[in-house]
Structure formats: C-alpha cells, structure tokens
Amino acid sequence: QVQLVESGGGLVQAGGSLRLSCAVSSGTIYSFNVMGWYRQAPGNKRELVATITVGRTNYLDSVKGRFIISRDYVKNTVYLQMNSLKPEDTAVYYCNVMVAGANYWGEGTLVTVSS
C-alpha cells in the first residue's frame, strides 16, 4: 500500500509563509500519478488546493499567485509552498495521490494562520 507522511504545518502570522512536505514512505508512484493537496477547515468540506502531474499544475482560485506546488520525483516528495498566508487558509492540509484508481491520503498537518 501507498503511505504518505506529511510535515511542515504550524502556526504563522498572516502574511507569512510555510512549506508543507509529503513523502511517499512506502509503495510506488510514478510521474503520471496525480498528487495533490487538500484542506479542510472546521465546519467545511474538504477542498482541493492544488494538484501536480507531469508538466501540469492546478490551483484553487483563492490560492493562485500565493501557493506553489512542486514535486521531487527522486525523493518521491510533493511540496506546497504557501506564501502571503491569510487567516482563511487555516485548515488541516492533506496530501493525496491517486494510484490505479485508488486514493491514498496523508494523516493531515494543521496550518493555523493568525491575524
């Protein structure tokens, strides 16, 4: 099975930056497998933040220009660089990968942005 390990969450002031990491600790993924970041704030449904595959990235409109998703294919790690953070970015962020039609999730890392 694919296992994902997340890190990088924490408390930051509005306008600050954080970088989230998600490493594939077991299993095998390929460059064509789509990896992404989702987030879920209290009372909200889980929403897609960003995805990445070979030569393609997509972003939630509200994070465009502020967040950057990247991927290290050697280390099997996906990153989410979050800049100009806003209080509304506060949520638990989950890493995701789809392999052979199945979704695998990280355990979540909490990002809290104070005003």
Coordinates of N, CA, C and O in Angstrom, one line a residue, residues 23-84:
A23 N 5.9 13.0 1.8 CA 6.8 12.0 1.3 C 6.1 10.6 1.2 O 5.3 10.3 2.1
V24 N 6.4 10.0 0.1 CA 5.8 8.6 -0.1 C 6.8 7.7 0.7 O 7.9 7.4 0.2
S25 N 6.3 7.2 1.8 CA 7.2 6.4 2.7 C 7.2 4.9 2.3 O 8.1 4.2 2.6
S26 N 6.2 4.5 1.6 CA 6.1 3.1 1.1 C 5.2 3.1 -0.2 O 4.4 4.0 -0.4
G27 N 5.3 2.0 -0.9 CA 4.6 1.9 -2.2 C 5.4 2.6 -3.3 O 6.4 3.2 -3.1
T28 N 4.8 2.6 -4.5 CA 5.4 3.1 -5.6 C 4.5 4.0 -6.4 O 3.3 3.7 -6.6
I29 N 5.0 5.2 -6.7 CA 4.2 6.1 -7.5 C 5.0 6.5 -8.7 O 6.3 6.5 -8.7
Y30 N 4.4 7.0 -9.8 CA 5.0 7.4 -11.0 C 4.7 8.8 -11.3 O 3.8 9.4 -10.7
S31 N 5.5 9.4 -12.2 CA 5.3 10.8 -12.5 C 3.9 11.1 -13.1 O 3.4 12.2 -12.9
F32 N 3.3 10.1 -13.7 CA 1.9 10.4 -14.2 C 0.8 10.3 -13.2 O -0.3 10.6 -13.4
N33 N 1.2 9.8 -12.0 CA 0.2 9.7 -10.9 C 0.0 11.1 -10.4 O 1.0 11.8 -10.1
V34 N -1.2 11.6 -10.3 CA -1.5 12.9 -9.8 C -1.4 13.0 -8.3 O -2.0 12.2 -7.6
M35 N -0.6 13.9 -7.8 CA -0.5 14.2 -6.4 C -1.1 15.5 -6.1 O -1.1 16.4 -7.0
G36 N -1.6 15.7 -5.0 CA -2.2 17.0 -4.6 C -2.4 17.3 -3.2 O -2.0 16.4 -2.3
W37 N -2.8 18.4 -2.9 CA -3.0 18.9 -1.5 C -4.5 19.3 -1.4 O -5.0 20.0 -2.2
Y38 N -5.1 18.8 -0.4 CA -6.5 19.2 0.0 C -6.4 19.8 1.4 O -5.5 19.7 2.1
R39 N -7.5 20.6 1.7 CA -7.6 21.1 3.0 C -9.0 21.1 3.5 O -9.9 21.1 2.8
Q40 N -9.1 21.0 4.9 CA -10.4 21.0 5.5 C -10.4 21.9 6.7 O -9.7 21.6 7.7
A41 N -11.2 22.9 6.7 CA -11.4 23.8 7.8 C -12.6 23.4 8.7 O -13.5 22.7 8.1
P42 N -12.6 23.7 9.9 CA -13.7 23.3 10.8 C -15.1 23.8 10.2 O -15.2 24.9 9.8
G43 N -16.0 22.8 10.0 CA -17.3 23.2 9.5 C -17.4 23.2 8.0 O -18.5 23.3 7.4
N44 N -16.2 23.0 7.3 CA -16.2 23.0 5.9 C -15.9 21.6 5.3 O -15.4 20.7 6.0
K45 N -16.3 21.4 4.1 CA -15.9 20.2 3.4 C -14.5 20.2 2.9 O -13.9 21.3 2.7
R46 N -13.9 19.1 2.7 CA -12.6 19.0 2.2 C -12.5 19.6 0.8 O -13.3 19.2 -0.1
E47 N -11.6 20.5 0.5 CA -11.5 21.1 -0.8 C -10.1 20.9 -1.4 O -9.1 20.9 -0.7
L48 N -10.1 20.8 -2.7 CA -8.8 20.7 -3.4 C -8.1 22.0 -3.5 O -8.7 23.0 -3.8
V49 N -6.8 22.0 -3.1 CA -6.0 23.2 -3.1 C -5.1 23.3 -4.3 O -5.0 24.3 -5.0
A50 N -4.4 22.2 -4.6 CA -3.5 22.2 -5.7 C -3.2 20.7 -6.1 O -3.2 19.8 -5.3
T51 N -2.9 20.5 -7.4 CA -2.5 19.2 -7.9 C -1.3 19.4 -8.8 O -1.1 20.5 -9.4
I52 N -0.6 18.3 -9.0 CA 0.6 18.3 -9.9 C 0.7 16.9 -10.5 O 0.6 15.9 -9.9
T53 N 1.0 16.9 -11.8 CA 1.5 15.8 -12.5 C 2.5 16.3 -13.5 O 3.0 17.4 -13.5
V54 N 2.9 15.4 -14.5 CA 3.9 15.8 -15.4 C 3.5 17.0 -16.2 O 2.6 17.0 -17.0
G55 N 4.3 18.1 -16.0 CA 4.0 19.3 -16.8 C 2.7 20.0 -16.5 O 2.4 20.9 -17.3
R56 N 2.0 19.7 -15.5 CA 0.7 20.3 -15.2 C 0.6 20.6 -13.7 O 0.9 19.7 -12.9
T57 N 0.1 21.8 -13.4 CA -0.3 22.1 -12.1 C -1.7 22.8 -12.1 O -2.0 23.5 -13.1
N58 N -2.4 22.7 -11.1 CA -3.7 23.3 -11.0 C -3.9 23.8 -9.6 O -3.4 23.2 -8.6
Y59 N -4.6 24.9 -9.4 CA -4.8 25.6 -8.1 C -6.2 26.0 -7.9 O -6.9 26.4 -8.8
L60 N -6.5 26.0 -6.6 CA -7.8 26.6 -6.2 C -7.6 28.1 -6.5 O -6.6 28.7 -6.2
D61 N -8.7 28.7 -7.0 CA -8.6 30.1 -7.3 C -8.1 31.0 -6.2 O -7.4 31.9 -6.5
S62 N -8.6 30.8 -5.0 CA -8.2 31.6 -3.9 C -6.7 31.5 -3.5 O -6.3 32.4 -2.7
V63 N -6.0 30.6 -4.0 CA -4.6 30.4 -3.6 C -3.7 30.7 -4.8 O -2.4 30.8 -4.6
K64 N -4.2 31.0 -6.0 CA -3.4 31.3 -7.1 C -2.6 32.5 -6.9 O -3.0 33.5 -6.4
G65 N -1.3 32.4 -7.3 CA -0.4 33.5 -7.1 C 0.2 33.5 -5.7 O 1.2 34.3 -5.5
R66 N -0.3 32.7 -4.8 CA 0.3 32.7 -3.4 C 0.9 31.3 -3.1 O 1.9 31.3 -2.4
F67 N 0.3 30.2 -3.6 CA 0.8 28.9 -3.3 C 1.5 28.3 -4.6 O 1.1 28.6 -5.7
I68 N 2.5 27.5 -4.3 CA 3.2 26.8 -5.4 C 3.3 25.3 -5.0 O 3.9 25.0 -4.0
I69 N 2.8 24.5 -5.9 CA 3.0 23.0 -5.7 C 4.2 22.6 -6.5 O 4.4 23.0 -7.7
S70 N 5.0 21.7 -6.0 CA 6.2 21.2 -6.7 C 6.4 19.7 -6.3 O 5.8 19.2 -5.3
R71 N 7.3 19.1 -7.0 CA 7.4 17.6 -6.8 C 8.9 17.2 -7.0 O 9.4 17.7 -8.1
D72 N 9.4 16.4 -6.2 CA 10.7 15.8 -6.4 C 10.5 14.4 -6.7 O 10.1 13.6 -5.8
Y73 N 10.8 14.0 -7.9 CA 10.5 12.7 -8.4 C 11.5 11.6 -7.9 O 11.2 10.4 -8.0
V74 N 12.7 12.1 -7.5 CA 13.7 11.2 -7.0 C 13.4 10.9 -5.5 O 13.4 9.7 -5.1
K75 N 13.0 11.9 -4.8 CA 12.7 11.7 -3.4 C 11.2 11.2 -3.1 O 10.8 10.9 -2.0
N76 N 10.4 11.2 -4.2 CA 9.0 10.9 -4.1 C 8.3 11.8 -3.1 O 7.6 11.3 -2.2
T77 N 8.6 13.1 -3.2 CA 8.0 14.0 -2.2 C 7.3 15.2 -3.0 O 7.9 15.7 -4.0
V78 N 6.2 15.6 -2.5 CA 5.5 16.7 -3.1 C 5.5 17.8 -2.0 O 5.4 17.5 -0.8
Y79 N 5.6 19.0 -2.5 CA 5.6 20.2 -1.6 C 4.5 21.2 -1.9 O 4.0 21.2 -3.0
L80 N 4.2 21.9 -0.9 CA 3.3 23.0 -1.1 C 3.9 24.3 -0.4 O 3.9 24.3 0.8
Q81 N 4.4 25.2 -1.2 CA 4.9 26.4 -0.7 C 3.8 27.4 -0.6 O 3.1 27.7 -1.6
M82 N 3.5 27.9 0.6 CA 2.4 28.8 0.9 C 3.0 30.1 1.3 O 3.6 30.2 2.3
N83 N 2.7 31.1 0.5 CA 3.1 32.5 0.8 C 1.9 33.4 1.0 O 0.8 33.1 0.6
S84 N 2.2 34.5 1.6 CA 1.1 35.5 1.8 C -0.1 34.9 2.5 O -1.2 35.1 2.1

